[in-house]
CSV table of C-alpha atoms in Angstrom, one decimal:
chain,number,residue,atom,x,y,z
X,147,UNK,CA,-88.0,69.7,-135.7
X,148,UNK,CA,-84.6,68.1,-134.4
X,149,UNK,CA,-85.2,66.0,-131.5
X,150,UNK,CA,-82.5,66.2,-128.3
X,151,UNK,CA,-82.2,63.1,-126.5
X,152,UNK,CA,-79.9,62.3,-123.9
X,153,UNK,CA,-77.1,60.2,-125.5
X,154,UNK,CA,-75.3,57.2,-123.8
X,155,UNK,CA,-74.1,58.0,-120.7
X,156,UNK,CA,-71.0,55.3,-120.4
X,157,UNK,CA,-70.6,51.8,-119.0
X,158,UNK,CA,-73.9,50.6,-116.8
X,159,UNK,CA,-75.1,54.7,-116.5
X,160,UNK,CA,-78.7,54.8,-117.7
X,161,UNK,CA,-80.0,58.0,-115.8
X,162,UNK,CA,-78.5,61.5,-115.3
X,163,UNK,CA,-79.4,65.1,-113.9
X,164,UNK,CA,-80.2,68.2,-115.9
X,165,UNK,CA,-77.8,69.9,-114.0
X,166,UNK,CA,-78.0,73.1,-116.4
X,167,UNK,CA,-79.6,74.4,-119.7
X,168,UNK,CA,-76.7,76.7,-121.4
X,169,UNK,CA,-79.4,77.7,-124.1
X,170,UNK,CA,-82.8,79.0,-123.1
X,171,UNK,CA,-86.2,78.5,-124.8
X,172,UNK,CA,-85.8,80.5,-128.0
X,173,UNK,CA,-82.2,80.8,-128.4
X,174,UNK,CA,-80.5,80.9,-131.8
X,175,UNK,CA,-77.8,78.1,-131.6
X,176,UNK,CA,-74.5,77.4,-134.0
X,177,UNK,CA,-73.9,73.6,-134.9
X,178,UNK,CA,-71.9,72.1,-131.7
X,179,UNK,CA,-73.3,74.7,-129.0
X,180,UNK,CA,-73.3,72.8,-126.1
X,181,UNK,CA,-77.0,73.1,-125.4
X,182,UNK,CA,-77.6,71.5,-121.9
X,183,UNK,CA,-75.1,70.0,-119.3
X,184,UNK,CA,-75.9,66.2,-118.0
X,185,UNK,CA,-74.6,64.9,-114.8
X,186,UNK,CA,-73.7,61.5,-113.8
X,187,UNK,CA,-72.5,59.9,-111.1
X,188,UNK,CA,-68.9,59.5,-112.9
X,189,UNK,CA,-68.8,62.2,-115.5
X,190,UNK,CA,-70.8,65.8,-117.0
X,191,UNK,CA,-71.9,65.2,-120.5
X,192,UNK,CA,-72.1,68.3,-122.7
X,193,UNK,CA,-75.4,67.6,-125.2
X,194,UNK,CA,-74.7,69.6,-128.1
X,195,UNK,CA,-76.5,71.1,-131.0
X,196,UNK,CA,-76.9,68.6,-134.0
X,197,UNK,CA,-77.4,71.6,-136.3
X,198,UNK,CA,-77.4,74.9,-136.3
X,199,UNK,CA,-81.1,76.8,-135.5
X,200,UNK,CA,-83.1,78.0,-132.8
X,201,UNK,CA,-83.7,75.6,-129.2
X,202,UNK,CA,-87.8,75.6,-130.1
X,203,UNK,CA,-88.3,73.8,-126.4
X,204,UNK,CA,-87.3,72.3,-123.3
X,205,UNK,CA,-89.0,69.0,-122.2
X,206,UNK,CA,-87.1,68.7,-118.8
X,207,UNK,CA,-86.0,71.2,-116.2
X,208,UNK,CA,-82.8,71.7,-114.3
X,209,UNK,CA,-82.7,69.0,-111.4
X,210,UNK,CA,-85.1,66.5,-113.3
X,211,UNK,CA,-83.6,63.0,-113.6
X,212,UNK,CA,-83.7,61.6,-117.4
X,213,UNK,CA,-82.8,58.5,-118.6
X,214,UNK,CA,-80.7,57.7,-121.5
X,215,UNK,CA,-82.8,58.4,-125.2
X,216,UNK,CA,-85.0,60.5,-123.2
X,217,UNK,CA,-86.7,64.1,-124.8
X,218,UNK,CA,-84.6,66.8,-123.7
X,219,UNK,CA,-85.6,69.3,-126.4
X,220,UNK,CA,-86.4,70.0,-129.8
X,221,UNK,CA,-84.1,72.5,-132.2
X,222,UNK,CA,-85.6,74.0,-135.2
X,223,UNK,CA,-83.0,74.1,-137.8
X,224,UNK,CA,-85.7,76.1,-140.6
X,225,UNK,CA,-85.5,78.8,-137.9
X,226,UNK,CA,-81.9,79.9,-138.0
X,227,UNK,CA,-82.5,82.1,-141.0
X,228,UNK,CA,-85.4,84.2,-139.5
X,229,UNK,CA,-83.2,84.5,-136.0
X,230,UNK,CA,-79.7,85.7,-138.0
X,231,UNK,CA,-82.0,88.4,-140.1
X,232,UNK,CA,-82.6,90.0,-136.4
X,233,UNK,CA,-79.2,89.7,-135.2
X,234,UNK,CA,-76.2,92.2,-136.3
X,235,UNK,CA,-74.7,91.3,-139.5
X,236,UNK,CA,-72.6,88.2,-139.4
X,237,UNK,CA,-68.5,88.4,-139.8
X,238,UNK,CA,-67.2,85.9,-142.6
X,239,UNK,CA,-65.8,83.2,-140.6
X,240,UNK,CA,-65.0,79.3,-140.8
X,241,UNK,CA,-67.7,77.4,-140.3
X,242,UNK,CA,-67.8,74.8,-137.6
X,243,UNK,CA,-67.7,71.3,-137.7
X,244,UNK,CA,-70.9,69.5,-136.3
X,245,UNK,CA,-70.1,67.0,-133.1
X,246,UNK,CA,-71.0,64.0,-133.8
X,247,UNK,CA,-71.0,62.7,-130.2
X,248,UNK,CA,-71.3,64.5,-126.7
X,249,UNK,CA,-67.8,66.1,-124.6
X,250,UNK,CA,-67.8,64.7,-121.6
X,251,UNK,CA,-65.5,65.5,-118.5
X,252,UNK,CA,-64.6,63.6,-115.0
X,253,UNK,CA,-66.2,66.6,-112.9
X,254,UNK,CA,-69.3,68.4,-112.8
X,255,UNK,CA,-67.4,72.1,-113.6
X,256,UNK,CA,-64.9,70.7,-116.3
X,257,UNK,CA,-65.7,71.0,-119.7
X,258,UNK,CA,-64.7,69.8,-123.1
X,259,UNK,CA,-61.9,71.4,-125.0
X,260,UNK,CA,-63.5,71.1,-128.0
X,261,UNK,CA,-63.2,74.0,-130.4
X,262,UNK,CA,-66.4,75.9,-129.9
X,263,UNK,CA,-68.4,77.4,-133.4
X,264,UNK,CA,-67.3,80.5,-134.1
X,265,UNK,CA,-70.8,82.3,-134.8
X,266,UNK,CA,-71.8,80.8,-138.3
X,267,UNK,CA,-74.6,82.3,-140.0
X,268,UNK,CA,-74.9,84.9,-137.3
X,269,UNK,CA,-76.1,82.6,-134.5
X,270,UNK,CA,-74.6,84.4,-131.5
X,271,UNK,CA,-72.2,82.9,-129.2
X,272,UNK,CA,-71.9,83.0,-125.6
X,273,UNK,CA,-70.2,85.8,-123.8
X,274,UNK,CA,-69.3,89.4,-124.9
X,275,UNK,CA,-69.6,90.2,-128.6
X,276,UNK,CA,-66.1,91.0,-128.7
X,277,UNK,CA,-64.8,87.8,-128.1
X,278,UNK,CA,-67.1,86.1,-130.3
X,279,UNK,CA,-64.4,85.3,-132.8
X,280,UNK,CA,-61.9,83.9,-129.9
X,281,UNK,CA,-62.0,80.0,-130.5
X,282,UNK,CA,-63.2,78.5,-126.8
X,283,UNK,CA,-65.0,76.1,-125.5
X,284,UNK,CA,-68.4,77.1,-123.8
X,285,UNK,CA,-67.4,77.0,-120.4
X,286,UNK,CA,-63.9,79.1,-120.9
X,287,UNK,CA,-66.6,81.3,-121.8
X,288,UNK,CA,-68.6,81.3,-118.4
X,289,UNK,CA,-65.9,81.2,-116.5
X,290,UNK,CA,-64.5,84.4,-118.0
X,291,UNK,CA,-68.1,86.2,-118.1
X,292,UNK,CA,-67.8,85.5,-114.2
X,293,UNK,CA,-64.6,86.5,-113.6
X,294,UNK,CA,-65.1,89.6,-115.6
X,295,UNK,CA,-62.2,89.0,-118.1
X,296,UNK,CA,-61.9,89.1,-121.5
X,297,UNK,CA,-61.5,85.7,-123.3
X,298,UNK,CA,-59.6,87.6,-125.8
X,299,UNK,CA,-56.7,88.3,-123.1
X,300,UNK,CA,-56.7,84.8,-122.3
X,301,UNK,CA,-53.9,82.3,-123.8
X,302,UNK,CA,-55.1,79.2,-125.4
X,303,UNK,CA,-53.6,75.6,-124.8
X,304,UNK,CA,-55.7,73.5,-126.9
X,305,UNK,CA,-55.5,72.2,-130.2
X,306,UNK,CA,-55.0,75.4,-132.3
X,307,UNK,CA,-54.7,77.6,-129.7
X,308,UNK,CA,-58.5,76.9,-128.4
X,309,UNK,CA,-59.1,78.6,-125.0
X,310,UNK,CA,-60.1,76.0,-122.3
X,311,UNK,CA,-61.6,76.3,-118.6
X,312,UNK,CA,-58.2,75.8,-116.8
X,313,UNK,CA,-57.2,78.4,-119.0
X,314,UNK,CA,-59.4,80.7,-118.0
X,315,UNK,CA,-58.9,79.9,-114.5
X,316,UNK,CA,-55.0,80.1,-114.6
X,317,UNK,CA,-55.4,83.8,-116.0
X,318,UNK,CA,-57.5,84.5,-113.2
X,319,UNK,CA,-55.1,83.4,-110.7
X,320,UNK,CA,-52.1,84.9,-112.6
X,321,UNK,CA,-54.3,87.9,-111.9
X,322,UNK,CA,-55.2,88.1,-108.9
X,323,UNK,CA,-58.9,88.0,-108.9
X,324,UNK,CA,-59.7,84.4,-108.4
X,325,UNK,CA,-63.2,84.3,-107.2
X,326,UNK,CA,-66.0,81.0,-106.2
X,327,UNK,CA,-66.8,80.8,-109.8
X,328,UNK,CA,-63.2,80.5,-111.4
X,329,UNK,CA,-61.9,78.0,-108.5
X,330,UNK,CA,-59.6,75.8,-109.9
X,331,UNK,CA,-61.4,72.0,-110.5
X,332,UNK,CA,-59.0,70.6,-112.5
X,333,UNK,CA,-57.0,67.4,-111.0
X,334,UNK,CA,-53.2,68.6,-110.7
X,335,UNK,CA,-50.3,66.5,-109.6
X,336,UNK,CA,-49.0,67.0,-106.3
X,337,UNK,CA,-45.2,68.3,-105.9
X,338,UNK,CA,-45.4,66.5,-102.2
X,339,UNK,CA,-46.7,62.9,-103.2
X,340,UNK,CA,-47.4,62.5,-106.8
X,341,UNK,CA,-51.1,62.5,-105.7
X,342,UNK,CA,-53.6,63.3,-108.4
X,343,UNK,CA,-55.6,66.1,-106.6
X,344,UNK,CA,-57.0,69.3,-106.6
X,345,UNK,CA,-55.6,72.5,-104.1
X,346,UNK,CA,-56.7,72.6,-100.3
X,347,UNK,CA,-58.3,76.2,-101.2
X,348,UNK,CA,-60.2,74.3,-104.0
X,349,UNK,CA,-61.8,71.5,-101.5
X,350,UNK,CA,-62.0,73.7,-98.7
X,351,UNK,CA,-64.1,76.3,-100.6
X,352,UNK,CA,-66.2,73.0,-102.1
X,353,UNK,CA,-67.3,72.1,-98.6
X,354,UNK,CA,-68.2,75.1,-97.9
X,355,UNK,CA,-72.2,75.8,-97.8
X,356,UNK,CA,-73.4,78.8,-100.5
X,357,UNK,CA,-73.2,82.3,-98.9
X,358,UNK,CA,-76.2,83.4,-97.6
X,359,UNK,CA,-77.9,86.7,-96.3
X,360,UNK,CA,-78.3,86.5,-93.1
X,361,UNK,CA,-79.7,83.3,-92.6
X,362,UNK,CA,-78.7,80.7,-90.1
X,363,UNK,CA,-79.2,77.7,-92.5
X,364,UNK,CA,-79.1,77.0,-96.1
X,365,UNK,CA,-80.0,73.9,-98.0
X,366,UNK,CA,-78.7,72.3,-100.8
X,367,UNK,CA,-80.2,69.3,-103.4
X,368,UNK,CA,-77.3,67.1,-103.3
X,369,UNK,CA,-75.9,66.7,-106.7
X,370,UNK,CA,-76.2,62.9,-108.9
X,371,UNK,CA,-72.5,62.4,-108.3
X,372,UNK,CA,-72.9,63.5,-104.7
X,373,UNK,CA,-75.7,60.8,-104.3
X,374,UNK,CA,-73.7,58.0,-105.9
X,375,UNK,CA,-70.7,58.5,-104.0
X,376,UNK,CA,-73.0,58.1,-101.1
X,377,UNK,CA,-74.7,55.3,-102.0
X,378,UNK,CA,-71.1,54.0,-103.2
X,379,UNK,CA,-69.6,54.3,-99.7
X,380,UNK,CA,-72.8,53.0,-97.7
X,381,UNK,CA,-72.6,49.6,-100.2
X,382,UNK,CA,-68.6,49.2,-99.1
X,383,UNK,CA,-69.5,49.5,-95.4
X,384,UNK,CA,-72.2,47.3,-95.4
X,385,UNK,CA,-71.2,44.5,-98.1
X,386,UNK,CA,-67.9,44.5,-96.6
X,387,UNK,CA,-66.0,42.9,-93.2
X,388,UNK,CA,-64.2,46.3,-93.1
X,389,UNK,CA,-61.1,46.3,-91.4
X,390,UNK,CA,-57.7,48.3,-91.3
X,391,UNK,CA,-54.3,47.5,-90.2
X,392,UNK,CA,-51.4,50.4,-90.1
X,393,UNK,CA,-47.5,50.5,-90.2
X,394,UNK,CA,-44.9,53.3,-91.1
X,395,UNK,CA,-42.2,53.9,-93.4
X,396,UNK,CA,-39.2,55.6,-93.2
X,397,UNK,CA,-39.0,57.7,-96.5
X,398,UNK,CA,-35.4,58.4,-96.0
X,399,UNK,CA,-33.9,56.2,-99.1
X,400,UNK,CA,-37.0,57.3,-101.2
X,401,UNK,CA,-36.5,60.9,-100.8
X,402,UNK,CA,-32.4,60.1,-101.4
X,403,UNK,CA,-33.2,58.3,-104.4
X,404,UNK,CA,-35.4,60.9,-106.2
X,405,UNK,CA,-33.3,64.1,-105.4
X,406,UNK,CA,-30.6,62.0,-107.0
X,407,UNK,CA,-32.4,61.2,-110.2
X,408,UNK,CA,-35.3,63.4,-110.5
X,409,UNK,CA,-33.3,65.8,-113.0
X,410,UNK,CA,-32.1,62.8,-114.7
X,411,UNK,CA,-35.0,61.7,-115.2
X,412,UNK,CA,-36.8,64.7,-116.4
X,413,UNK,CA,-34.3,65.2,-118.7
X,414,UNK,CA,-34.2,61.9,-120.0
X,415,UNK,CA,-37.7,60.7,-120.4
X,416,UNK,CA,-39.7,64.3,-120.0
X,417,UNK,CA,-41.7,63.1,-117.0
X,418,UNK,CA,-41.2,64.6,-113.5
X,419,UNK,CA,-40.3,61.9,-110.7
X,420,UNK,CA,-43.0,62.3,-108.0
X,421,UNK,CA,-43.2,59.6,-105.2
X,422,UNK,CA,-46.5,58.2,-106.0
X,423,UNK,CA,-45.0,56.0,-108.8
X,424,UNK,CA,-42.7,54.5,-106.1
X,425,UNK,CA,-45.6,53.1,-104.0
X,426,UNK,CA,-47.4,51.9,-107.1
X,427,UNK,CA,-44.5,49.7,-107.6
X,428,UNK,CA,-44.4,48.7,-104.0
X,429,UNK,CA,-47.9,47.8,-103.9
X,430,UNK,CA,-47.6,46.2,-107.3
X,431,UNK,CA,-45.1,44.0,-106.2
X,432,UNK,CA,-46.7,43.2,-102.7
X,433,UNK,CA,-50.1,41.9,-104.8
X,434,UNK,CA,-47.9,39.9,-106.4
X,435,UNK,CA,-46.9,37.8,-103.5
X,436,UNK,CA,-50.2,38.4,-101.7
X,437,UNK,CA,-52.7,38.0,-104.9
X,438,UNK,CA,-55.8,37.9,-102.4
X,439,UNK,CA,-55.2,41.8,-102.2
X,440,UNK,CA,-56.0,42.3,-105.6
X,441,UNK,CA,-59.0,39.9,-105.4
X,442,UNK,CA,-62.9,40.1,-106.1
X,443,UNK,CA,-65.6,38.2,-104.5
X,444,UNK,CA,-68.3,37.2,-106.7
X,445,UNK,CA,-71.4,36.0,-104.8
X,446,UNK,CA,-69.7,32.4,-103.6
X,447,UNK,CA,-66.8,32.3,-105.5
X,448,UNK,CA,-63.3,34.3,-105.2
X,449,UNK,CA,-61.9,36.0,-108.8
X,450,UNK,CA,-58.4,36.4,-108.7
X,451,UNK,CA,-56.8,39.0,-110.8
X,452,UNK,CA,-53.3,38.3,-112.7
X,453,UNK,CA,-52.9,41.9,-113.0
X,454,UNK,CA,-52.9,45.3,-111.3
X,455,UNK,CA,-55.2,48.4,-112.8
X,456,UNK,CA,-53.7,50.4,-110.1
X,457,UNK,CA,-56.8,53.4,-109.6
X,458,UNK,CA,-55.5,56.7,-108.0
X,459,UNK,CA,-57.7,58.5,-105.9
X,460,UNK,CA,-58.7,61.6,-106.9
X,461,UNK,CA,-60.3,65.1,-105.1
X,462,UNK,CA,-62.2,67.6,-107.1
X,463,UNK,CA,-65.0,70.0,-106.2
X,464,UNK,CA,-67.1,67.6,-107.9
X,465,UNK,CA,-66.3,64.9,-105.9
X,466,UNK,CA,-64.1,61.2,-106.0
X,467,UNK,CA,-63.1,59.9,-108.6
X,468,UNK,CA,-60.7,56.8,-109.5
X,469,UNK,CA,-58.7,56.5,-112.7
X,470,UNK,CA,-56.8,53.8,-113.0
X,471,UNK,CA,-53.4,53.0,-114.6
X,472,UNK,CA,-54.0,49.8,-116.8
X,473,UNK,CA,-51.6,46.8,-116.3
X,474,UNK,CA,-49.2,48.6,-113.4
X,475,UNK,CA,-47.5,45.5,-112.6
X,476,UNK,CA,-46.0,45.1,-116.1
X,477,UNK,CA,-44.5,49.1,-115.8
X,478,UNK,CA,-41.2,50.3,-114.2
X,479,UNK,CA,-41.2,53.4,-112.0
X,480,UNK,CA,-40.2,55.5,-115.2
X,481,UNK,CA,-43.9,54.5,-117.1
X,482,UNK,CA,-45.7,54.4,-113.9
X,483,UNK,CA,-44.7,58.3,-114.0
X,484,UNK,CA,-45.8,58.9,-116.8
X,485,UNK,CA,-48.8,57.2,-116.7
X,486,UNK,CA,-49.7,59.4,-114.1
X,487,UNK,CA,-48.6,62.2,-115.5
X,488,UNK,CA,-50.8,62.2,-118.4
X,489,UNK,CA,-53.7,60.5,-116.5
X,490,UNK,CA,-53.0,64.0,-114.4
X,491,UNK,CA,-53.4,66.2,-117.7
X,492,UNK,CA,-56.5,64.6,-119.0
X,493,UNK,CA,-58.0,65.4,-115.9
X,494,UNK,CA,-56.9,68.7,-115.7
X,495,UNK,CA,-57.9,69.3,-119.2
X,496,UNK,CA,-61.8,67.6,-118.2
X,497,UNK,CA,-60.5,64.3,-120.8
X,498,UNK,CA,-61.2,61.6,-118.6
X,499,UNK,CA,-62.9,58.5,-120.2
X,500,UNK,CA,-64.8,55.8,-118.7
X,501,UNK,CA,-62.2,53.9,-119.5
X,502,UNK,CA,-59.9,55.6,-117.2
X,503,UNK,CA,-62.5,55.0,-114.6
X,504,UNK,CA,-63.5,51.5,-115.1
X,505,UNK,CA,-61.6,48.4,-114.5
X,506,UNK,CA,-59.4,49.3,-111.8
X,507,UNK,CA,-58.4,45.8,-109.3
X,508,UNK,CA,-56.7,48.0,-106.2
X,509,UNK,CA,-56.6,51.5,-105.1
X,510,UNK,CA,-54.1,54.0,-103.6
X,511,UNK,CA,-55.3,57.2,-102.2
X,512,UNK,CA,-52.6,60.0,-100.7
X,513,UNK,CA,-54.9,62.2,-98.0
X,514,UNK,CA,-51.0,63.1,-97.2
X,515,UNK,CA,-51.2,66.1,-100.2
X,516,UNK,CA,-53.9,67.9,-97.7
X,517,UNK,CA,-52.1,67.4,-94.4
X,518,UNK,CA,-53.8,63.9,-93.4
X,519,UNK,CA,-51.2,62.4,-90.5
X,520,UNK,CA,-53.5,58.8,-90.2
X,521,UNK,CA,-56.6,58.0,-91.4
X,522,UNK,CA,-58.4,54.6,-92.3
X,523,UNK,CA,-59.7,55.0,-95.8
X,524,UNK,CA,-63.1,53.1,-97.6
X,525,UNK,CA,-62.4,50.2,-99.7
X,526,UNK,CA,-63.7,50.8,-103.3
X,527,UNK,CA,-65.9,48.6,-103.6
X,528,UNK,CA,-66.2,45.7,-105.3
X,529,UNK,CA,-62.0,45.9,-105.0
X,530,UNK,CA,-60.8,44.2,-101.3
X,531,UNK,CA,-58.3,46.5,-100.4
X,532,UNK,CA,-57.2,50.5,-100.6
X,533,UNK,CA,-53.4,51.6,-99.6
X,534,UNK,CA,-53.7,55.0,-97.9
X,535,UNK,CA,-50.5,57.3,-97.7
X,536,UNK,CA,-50.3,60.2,-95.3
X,537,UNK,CA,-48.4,63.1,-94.8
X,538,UNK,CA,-44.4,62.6,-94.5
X,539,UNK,CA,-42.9,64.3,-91.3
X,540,UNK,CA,-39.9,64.2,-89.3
X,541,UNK,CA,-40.2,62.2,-86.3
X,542,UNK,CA,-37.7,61.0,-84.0
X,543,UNK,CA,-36.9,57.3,-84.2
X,544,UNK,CA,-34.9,54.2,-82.4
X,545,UNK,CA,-31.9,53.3,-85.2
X,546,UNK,CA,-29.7,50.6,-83.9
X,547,UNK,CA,-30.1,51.9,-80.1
X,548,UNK,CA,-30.0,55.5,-81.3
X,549,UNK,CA,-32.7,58.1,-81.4
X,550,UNK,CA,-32.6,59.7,-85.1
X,551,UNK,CA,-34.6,62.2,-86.5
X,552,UNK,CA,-36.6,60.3,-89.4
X,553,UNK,CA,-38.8,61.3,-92.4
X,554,UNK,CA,-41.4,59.6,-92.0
X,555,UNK,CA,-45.0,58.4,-93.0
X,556,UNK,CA,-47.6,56.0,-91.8
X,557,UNK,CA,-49.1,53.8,-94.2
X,558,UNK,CA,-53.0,52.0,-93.8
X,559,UNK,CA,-54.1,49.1,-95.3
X,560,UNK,CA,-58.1,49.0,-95.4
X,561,UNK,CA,-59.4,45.7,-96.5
X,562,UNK,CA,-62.5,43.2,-96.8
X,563,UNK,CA,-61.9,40.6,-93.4
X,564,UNK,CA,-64.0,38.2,-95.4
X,565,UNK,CA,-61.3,37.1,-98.0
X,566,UNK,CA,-58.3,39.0,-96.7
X,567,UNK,CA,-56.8,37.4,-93.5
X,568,UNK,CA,-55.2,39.6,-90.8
X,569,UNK,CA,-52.0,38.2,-91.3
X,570,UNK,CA,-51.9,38.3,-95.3
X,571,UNK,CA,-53.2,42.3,-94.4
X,572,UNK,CA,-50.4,42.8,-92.0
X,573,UNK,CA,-47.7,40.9,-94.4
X,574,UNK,CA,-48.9,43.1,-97.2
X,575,UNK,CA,-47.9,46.4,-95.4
X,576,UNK,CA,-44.9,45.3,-94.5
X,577,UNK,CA,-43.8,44.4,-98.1
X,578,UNK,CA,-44.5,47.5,-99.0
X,579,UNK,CA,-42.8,48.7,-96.1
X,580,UNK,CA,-39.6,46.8,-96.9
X,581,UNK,CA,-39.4,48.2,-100.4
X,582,UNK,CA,-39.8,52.0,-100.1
X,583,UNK,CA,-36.8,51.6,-96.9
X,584,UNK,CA,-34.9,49.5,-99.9
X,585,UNK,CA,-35.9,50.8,-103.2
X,586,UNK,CA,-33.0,49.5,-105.0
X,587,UNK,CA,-35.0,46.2,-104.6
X,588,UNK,CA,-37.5,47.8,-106.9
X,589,UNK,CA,-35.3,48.4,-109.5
X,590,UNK,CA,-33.4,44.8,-110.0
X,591,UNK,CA,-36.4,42.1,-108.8
């Protein structure tokens, strides 16, 4: 008997929920079957097969908590012979390459890209027979079973033409017949603000409770990523002297300067010019002449940062999450965007690391992308401050005695009162307010 543990779960995770068992009791498994999906409070961690054979038990249930080395199962490898003499003859196919370590993905509904085992020594695969020789990952395969579409019909992104999730889900939506199970969860970049996010239909059906049959009420275990967030946003209110100060910015140069070179720029360096690199910058630039922003407090004593992991908010189904772009304040606007942009695809794609999630010293997050006018947002704690963008609209405005019609947006700055002085909060803002009205000062300080 092969034992399943849980593997390691990432930086400081040590416990996780069964959030569900893709093989049942008895099953006949390939090498690299994704046996049972584990959910943290940052990331869903795909527990695969070690070996090809039959899943001889399961030692936890859905919705029990487990702890890292923990029995999950045990796999008999001596069975797979007896279970493939029962099953139809198998197709001669390439064998699969064992995973040696679990797929794991920013969101409870994304899932590894990972080519998927094609069926070796007549194990069966999941999902209709005839599209058991379609390389996919296991959850392109749900998806499709759901959505009632062949995987076969389905065009591949991945590495050698492997069929994906987001996939699945675009093919559905090219189609027509979108439905609760192939929502989209991937994080997408936003035309409006360069906001890594997912669509308003996606987080609007998320909130939404499951359907019921008549019944007036329905209740819900909240998820472990639900739970942390919770407990994430309780510890910022009450460790911190939460305060938030607001200004606004007239977008007009910004919106000038990007219609000008967003083609150029494309065209050049292969990276679409959104305008969240352009208050990455900004905010960049004001940390640097107001470091206490980008501080930490460590019991007593005050840890200043010499550098900016700029983390960028993002929506999913799933919940919040915040990757980071590594050392911000050493890139121009041109890296910043692409950065993003393929911080954007791996989250998309369900790539994410820890890494990407770890680390970061101040946050932006754009509520703007879903319509959000003002809002004060939570620090993300243990940072000191969080820049909030909102939604860019034409508003009439005083210019030089004049009333003009203005885009423009209100920016917040939510920060710890404990470290970060009203005035250096205020003086903040208005850097970055002076910057995005003059972006050529961007480009040549």
């Amino acid at each position: 008997m092969i034992p399943i543990k849980v593997p390691p779960l990432g930086e400081s995770i040590v416990e996780a929920t069964v959030s569900r068992w893709v093989k049942k009791k008895g099953d006949a498994v390939a090498s690299g079957d994704t046996l049972v999906e584990l959910e943290t409070d940052k990331i869903t961690v795909e527990v695969p097969a070690p070996r090809a054979g039959v899943l001889t038990s399961q030692a936890v249930a859905e919705g029990d908590v487990v702890k890292v080395d923990q029995m999950l199962g045990e796999l008999d490898e001596t069975a797979v012979t007896a279970s493939a003499g029962t099953a139809a003859a198998p197709k001669t196919e390439t064998p699969s390459t064992a995973l040696s370590s679990p797929a794991v993905s920013p969101s409870a509904s994304a899932a590894s890209v990972t080519p998927a085992p094609e069926g070796a020594q007549g194990a069966p695969v999941s999902g209709a027979s005839a599209d058991s020789s379609i390389r996919s990952s296991p959850a392109a395969r749900r998806v499709a079973g759901d959505a009632g579409v062949s995987i076969a019909d389905v065009t591949g992104t991945g590495r050698g033409g492997v069929v994906s999730k987001p996939d699945v889900v675009e093919h559905v939506g090219r189609a027509g017949a979108v439905g609760g199970s192939a929502a989209s969860t991937g994080a997408t970049p936003s035309p409006a603000g360069g906001q890594i996010g997912v669509s308003k239909a996606s987080v609007a059906g998320s909130a939404q409770a499951p359907a019921s049959s008549g019944e007036r009420e329905t209740r819900e275990k909240m998820s472990t990523r639900r739970k942390r967030i919770a407990e994430n946003l309780l510890q910022s209110q009450h460790n911190t002297a939460h305060l938030t100060t607001f200004n606004e910015v007239d977008m007009s140069a910004v919106n000038s300067l990007r219609e000008r070179m967003k083609e150029k720029v494309e065209k050049e360096h292969g990276v679409k010019l959104t305008f969240m690199p352009f208050f990455v910058k900004a905010a960049c630039m004001a940390l640097e002449k107001y470091p206490v922003v980008n501080a930490q407090i460590d019991a007593d004593t005050i840890i200043y940062k010499h550098y900016v992991n700029m983390g960028i908010a993002v929506a999913s189904e799933a919940g919040l999450v915040v990757p980071n772009i590594k050392d911000a304040h050493r890139k121009g606007i041109i890296e910043v965007s692409r950065d993003i942009s393929e911080v954007a695809k791996r989250a998309r794609e369900g790539k994410l690391t820890m890494d990407d999630l770890t680390g970061g010293t101040f946050t932006i997050t754009n509520g703007g992308v879903f319509g959000s006018l003002v809002s004060t947002p939570i620090i993300n704690y243990p940072q000191v401050g969080i820049l909030g963008l909102h939604k860019t609209q034409d508003r009439p405005v005083a210019i030089d005695g004049m009333v003009e019609i203005r885009p423009m947006m209100y920016i917040a700055l939510s920060y710890d009162h404990r470290i970060v002085d009203g005035q250096q909060a205020v003086l903040f803002l208005v850097r970055v307010k002076e910057l995005l009205e003059d972006p050529a000062t961007m480009l040549i300080s």
